[in-house]
PDB file of C-alpha atoms in Angstrom:
ATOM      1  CA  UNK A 129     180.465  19.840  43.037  1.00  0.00           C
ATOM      2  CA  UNK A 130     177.747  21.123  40.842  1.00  0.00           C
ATOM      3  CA  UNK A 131     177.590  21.528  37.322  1.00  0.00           C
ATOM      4  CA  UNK A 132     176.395  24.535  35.593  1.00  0.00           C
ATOM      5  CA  UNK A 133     174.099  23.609  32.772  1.00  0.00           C
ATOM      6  CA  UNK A 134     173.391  26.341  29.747  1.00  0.00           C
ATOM      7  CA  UNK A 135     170.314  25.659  27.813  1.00  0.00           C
ATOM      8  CA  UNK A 136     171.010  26.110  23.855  1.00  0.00           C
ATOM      9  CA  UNK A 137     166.939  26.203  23.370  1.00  0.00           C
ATOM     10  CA  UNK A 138     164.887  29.622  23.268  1.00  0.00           C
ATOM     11  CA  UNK A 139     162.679  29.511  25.420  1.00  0.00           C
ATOM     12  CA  UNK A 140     158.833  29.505  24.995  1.00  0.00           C
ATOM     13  CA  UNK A 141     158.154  33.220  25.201  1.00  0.00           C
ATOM     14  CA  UNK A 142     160.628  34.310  22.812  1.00  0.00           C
ATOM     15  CA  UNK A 143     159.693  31.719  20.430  1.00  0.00           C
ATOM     16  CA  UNK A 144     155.993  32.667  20.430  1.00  0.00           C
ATOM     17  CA  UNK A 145     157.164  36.443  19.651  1.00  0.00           C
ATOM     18  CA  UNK A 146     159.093  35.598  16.942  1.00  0.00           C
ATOM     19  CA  UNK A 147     156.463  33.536  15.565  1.00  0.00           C
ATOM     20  CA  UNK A 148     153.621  36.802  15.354  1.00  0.00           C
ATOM     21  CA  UNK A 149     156.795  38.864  14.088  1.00  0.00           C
ATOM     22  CA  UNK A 150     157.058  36.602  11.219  1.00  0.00           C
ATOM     23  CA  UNK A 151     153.085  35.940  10.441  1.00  0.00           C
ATOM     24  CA  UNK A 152     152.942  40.198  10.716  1.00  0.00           C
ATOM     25  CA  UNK A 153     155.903  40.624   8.370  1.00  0.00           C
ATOM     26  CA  UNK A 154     154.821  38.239   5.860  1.00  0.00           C
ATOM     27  CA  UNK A 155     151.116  39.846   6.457  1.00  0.00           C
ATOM     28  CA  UNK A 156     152.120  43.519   5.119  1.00  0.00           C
ATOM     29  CA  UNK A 157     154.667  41.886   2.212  1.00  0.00           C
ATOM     30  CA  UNK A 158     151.344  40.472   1.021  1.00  0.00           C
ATOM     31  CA  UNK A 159     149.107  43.444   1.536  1.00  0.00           C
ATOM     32  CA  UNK A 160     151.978  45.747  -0.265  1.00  0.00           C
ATOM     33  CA  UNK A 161     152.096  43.234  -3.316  1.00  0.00           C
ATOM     34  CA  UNK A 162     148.559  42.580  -3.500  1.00  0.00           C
ATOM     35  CA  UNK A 163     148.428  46.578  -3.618  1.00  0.00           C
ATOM     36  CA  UNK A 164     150.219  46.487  -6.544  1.00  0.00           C
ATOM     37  CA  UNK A 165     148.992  43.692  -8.110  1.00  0.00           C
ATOM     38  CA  UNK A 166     145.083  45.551  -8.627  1.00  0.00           C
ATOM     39  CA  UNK A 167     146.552  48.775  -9.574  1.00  0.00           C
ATOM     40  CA  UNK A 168     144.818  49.565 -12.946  1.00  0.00           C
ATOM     41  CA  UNK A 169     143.639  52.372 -15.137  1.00  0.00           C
ATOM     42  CA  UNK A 170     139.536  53.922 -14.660  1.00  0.00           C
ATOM     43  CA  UNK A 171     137.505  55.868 -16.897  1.00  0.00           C
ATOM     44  CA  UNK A 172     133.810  56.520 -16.198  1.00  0.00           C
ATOM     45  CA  UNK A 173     131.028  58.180 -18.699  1.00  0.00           C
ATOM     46  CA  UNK A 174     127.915  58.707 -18.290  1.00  0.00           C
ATOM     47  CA  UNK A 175     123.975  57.766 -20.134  1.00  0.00           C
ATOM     48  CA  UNK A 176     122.158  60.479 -19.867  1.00  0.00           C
ATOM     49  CA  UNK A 177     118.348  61.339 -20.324  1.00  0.00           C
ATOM     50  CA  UNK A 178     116.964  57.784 -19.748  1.00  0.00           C
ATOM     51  CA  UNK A 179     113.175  58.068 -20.096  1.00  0.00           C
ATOM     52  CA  UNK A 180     110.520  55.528 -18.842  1.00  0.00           C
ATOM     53  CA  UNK A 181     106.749  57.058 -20.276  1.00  0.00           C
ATOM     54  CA  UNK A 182     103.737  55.034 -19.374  1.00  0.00           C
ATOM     55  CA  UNK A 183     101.638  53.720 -22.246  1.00  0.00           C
ATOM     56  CA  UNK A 184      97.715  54.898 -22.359  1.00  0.00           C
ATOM     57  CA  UNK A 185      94.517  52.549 -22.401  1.00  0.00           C
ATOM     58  CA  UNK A 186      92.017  54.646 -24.466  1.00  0.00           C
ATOM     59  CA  UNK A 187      88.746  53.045 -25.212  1.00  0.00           C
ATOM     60  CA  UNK A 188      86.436  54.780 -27.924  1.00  0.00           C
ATOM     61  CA  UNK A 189      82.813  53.589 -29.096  1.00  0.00           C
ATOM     62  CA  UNK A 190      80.738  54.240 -32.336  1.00  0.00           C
ATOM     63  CA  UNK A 191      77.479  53.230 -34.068  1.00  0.00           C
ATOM     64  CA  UNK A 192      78.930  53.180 -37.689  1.00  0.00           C
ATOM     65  CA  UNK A 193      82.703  52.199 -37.414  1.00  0.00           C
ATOM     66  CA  UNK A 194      84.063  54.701 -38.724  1.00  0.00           C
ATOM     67  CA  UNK A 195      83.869  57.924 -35.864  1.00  0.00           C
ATOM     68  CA  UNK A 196      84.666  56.985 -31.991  1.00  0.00           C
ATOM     69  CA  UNK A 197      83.642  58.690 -29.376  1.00  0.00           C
ATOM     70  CA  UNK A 198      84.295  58.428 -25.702  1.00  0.00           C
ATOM     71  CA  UNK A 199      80.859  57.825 -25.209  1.00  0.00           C
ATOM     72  CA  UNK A 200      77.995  57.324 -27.752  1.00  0.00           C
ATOM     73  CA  UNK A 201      73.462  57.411 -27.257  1.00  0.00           C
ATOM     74  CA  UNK A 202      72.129  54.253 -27.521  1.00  0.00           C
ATOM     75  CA  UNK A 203      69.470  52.890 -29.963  1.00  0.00           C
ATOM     76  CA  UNK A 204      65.280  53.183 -29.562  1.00  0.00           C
ATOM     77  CA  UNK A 205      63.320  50.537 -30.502  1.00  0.00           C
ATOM     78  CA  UNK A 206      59.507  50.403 -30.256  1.00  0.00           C
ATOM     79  CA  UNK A 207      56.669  47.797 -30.981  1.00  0.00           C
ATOM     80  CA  UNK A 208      57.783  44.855 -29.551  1.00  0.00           C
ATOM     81  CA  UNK A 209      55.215  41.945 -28.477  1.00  0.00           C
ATOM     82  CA  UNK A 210      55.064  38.737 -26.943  1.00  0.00           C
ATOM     83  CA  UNK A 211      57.477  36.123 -28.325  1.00  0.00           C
ATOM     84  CA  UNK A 212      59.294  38.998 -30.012  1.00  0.00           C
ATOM     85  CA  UNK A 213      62.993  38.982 -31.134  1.00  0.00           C
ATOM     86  CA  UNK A 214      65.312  41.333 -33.175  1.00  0.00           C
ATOM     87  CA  UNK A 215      68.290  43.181 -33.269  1.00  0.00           C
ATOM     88  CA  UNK A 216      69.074  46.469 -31.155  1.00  0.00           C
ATOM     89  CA  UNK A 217      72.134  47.816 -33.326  1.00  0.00           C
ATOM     90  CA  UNK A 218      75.850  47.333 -33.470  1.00  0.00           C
ATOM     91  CA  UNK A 219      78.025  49.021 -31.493  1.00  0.00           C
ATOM     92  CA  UNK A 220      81.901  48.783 -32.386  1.00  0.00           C
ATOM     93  CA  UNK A 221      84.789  49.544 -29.864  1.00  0.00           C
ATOM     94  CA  UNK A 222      88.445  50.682 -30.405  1.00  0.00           C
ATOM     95  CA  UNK A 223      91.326  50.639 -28.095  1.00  0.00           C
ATOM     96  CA  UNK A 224      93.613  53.784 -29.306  1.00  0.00           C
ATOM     97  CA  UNK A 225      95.946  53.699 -26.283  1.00  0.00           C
ATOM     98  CA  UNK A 226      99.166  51.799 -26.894  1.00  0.00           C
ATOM     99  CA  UNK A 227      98.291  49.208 -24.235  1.00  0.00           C
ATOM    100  CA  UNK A 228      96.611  45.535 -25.025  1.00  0.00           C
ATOM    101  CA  UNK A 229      93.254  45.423 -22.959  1.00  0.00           C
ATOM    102  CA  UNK A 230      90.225  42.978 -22.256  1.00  0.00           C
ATOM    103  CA  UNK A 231      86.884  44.348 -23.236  1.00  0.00           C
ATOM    104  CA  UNK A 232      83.896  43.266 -21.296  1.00  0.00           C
ATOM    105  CA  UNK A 233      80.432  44.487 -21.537  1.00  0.00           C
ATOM    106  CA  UNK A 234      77.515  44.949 -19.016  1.00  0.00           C
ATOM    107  CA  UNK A 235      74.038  46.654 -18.180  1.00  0.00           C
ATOM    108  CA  UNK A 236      74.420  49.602 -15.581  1.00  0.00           C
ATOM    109  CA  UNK A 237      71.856  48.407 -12.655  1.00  0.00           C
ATOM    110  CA  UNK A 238      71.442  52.246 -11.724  1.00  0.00           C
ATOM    111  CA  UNK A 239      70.672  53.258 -15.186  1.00  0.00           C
ATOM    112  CA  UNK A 240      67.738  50.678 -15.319  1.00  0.00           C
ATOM    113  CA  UNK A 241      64.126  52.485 -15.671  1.00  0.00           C
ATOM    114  CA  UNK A 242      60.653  50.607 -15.961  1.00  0.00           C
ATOM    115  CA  UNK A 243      58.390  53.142 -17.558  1.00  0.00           C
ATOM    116  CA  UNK A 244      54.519  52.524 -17.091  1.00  0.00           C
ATOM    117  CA  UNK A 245      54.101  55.016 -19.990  1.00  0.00           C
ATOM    118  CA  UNK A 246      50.170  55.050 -19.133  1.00  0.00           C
ATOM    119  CA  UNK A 247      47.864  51.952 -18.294  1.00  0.00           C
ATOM    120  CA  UNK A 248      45.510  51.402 -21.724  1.00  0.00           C
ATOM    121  CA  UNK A 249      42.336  49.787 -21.460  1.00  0.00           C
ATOM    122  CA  UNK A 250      43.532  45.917 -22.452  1.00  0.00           C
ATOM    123  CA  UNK A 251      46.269  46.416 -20.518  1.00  0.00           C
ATOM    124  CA  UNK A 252      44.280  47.393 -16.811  1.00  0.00           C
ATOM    125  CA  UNK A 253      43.406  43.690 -15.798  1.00  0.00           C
ATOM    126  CA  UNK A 254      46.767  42.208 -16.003  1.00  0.00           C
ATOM    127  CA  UNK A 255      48.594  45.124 -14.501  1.00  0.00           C
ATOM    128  CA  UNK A 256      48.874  45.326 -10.953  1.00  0.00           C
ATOM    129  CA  UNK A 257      50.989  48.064 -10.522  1.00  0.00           C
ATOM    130  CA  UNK A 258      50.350  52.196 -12.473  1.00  0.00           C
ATOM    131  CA  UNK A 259      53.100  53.395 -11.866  1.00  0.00           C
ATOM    132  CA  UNK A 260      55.925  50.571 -12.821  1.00  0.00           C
ATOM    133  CA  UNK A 261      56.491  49.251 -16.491  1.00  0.00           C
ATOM    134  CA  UNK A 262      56.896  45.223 -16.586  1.00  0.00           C
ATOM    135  CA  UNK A 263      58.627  44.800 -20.167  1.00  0.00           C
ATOM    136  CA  UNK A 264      61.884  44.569 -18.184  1.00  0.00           C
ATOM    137  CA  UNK A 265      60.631  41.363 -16.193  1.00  0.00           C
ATOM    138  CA  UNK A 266      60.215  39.434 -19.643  1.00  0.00           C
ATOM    139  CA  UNK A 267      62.697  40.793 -21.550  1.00  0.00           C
ATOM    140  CA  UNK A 268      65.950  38.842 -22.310  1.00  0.00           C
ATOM    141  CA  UNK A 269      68.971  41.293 -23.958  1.00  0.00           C
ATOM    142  CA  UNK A 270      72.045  39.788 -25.537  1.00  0.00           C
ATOM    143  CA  UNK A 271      75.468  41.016 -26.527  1.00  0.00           C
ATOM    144  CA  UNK A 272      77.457  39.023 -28.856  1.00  0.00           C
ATOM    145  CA  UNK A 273      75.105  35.789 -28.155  1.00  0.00           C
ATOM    146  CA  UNK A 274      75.863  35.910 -24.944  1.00  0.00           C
ATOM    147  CA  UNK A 275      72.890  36.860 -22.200  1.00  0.00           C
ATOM    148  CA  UNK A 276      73.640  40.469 -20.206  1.00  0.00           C
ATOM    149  CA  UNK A 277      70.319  40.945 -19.363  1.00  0.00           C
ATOM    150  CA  UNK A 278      67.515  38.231 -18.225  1.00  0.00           C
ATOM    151  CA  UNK A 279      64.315  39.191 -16.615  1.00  0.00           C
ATOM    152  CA  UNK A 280      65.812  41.510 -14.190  1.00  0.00           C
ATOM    153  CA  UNK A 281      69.164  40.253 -13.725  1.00  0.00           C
ATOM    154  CA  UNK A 282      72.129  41.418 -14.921  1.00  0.00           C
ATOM    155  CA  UNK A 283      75.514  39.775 -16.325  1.00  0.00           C
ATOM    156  CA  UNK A 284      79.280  41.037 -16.678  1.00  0.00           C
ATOM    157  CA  UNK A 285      80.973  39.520 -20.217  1.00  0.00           C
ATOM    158  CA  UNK A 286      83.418  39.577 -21.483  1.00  0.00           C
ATOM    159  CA  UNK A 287      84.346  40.383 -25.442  1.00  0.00           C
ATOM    160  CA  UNK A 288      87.649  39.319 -25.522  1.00  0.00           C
ATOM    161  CA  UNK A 289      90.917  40.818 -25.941  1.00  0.00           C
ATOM    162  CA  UNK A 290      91.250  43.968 -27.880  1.00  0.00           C
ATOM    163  CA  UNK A 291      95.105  45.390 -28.833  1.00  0.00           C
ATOM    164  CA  UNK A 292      96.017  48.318 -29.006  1.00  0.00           C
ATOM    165  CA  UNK A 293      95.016  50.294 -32.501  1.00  0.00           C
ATOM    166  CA  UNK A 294      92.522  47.240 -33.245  1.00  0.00           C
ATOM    167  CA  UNK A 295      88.481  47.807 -32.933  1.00  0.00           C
ATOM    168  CA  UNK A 296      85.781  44.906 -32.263  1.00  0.00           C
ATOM    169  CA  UNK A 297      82.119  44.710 -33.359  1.00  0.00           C
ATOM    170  CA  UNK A 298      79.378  44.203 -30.940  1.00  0.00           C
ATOM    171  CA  UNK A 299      76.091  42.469 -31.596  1.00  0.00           C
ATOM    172  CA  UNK A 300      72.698  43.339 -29.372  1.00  0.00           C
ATOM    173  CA  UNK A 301      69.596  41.594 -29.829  1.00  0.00           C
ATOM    174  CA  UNK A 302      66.836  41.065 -27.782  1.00  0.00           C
ATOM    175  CA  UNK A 303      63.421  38.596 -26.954  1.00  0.00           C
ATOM    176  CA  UNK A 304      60.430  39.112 -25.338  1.00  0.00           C
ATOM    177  CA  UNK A 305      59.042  35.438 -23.336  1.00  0.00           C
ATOM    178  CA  UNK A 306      55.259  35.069 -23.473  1.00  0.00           C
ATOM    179  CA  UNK A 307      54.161  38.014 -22.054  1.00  0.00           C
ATOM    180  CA  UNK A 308      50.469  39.069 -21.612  1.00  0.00           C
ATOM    181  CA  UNK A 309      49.075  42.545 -22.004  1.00  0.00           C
ATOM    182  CA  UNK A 310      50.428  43.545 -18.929  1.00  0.00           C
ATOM    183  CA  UNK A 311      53.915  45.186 -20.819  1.00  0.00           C
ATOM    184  CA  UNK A 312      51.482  46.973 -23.702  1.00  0.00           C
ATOM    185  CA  UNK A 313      52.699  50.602 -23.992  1.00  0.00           C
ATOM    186  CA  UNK A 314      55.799  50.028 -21.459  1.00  0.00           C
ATOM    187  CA  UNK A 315      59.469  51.219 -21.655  1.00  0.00           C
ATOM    188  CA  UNK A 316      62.545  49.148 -20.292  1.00  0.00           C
ATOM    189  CA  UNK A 317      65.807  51.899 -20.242  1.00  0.00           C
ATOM    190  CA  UNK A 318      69.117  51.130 -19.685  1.00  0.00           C
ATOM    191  CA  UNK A 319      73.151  52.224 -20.401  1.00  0.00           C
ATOM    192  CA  UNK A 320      75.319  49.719 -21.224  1.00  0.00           C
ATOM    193  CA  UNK A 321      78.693  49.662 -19.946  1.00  0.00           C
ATOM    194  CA  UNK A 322      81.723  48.763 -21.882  1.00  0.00           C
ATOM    195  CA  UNK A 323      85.433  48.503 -19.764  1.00  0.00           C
ATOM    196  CA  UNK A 324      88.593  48.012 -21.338  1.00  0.00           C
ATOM    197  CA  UNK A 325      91.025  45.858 -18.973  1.00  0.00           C
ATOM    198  CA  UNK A 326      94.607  45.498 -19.313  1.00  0.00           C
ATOM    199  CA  UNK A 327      95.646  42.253 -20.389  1.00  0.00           C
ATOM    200  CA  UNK A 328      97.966  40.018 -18.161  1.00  0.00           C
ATOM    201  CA  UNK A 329     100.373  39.866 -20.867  1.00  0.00           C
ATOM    202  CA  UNK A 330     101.765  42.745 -23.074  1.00  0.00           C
ATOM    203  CA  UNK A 331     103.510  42.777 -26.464  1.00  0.00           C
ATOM    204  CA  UNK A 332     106.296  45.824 -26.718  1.00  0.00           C
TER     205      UNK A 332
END
């Protein structure tokens, strides 16, 4: 005769339900308390009217340092010779923007003009050319001390920095090398140009 066994064990399926039951149970408990937990009180104002306003890089020029101009004439000089050397002027510059800059200084090429001014009598059998001045091929001009100008070639330099609301002072000279009487009578022209740069590094 055979007996009839009754398993006391739940079986596999039932036992894996019960399992996700529980996990999704304790799940939303969590969720529900967690809820609660993070519950708080909110108030929100507002800044209004925040402004940004970029700051201004205003470079001015003048001849006596006391008006500035945004642009100034230059100076004449006449009756330089061979071996010659003097002054050309002073020129001061002012930053009156609100930005700290770089000043630099340098000869505008396209400004350059070689006047021939007329060929005088000493002057016709050194001169090749009637219609070309030759001053600017032995002229040296400096700003500062430092060459911007030398026998037809032109330098960029720089002045240092200039702050804002603070002015420099600029020194021009120039000298004439051993010239003959080829530059007698002869005009070298020229603008310089100043730039103002801002610096790498600003003080608010």
């Amino acid at each position: 005769m055979h007996k009839l066994r009754i398993s006391t064990k739940p079986c596999k399926g039932m036992l894996n339900k019960k399992i996700l039951l529980s996990v999704l149970i304790i799940g939303l408990v969590t969720a529900v308390t967690g809820a609660g937990t993070w519950a708080q009180f909110i108030d929100t104002e507002k800044s209004t009217g925040n402004t940004l306003t970029a700051g201004s890089m205003n470079l001015k020029l003048s001849k006596d340092g006391t008006a500035y101009y945004n642009g100034i004439s230059g100076y004449t000089l006449a009756g330089l010779y061979p071996n010659d050397k003097g002054d050309i002027g002073v020129i001061y510059a002012r930053n009156e923007g609100s930005v700290d800059g770089n000043l630099s200084v340098t000869i505008n090429a396209t400004s350059i003009k070689n006047h021939e001014n007329s060929i005088i009598d000493p002057e016709i059998p050194d001169d090749a050319t009637s219609d070309t001045g030759e001053l600017g091929n032995h002229l040296t001009i400096y700003a500062n001390d430092q060459i911007i100008y030398n026998k037809g070639i032109i330098y960029t330099r720089s002045l240092g920095p200039l702050p804002d609301g603070e002015n420099t002072t600029i020194n021009f000279e120039y000298a004439v090398d051993n010239a003959n009487n080829e530059i007698q009578s002869d005009q070298f022209v020229f603008d310089l140009d100043f730039t103002l740069t801002q610096g790498s590094t600003q003080t608010k």
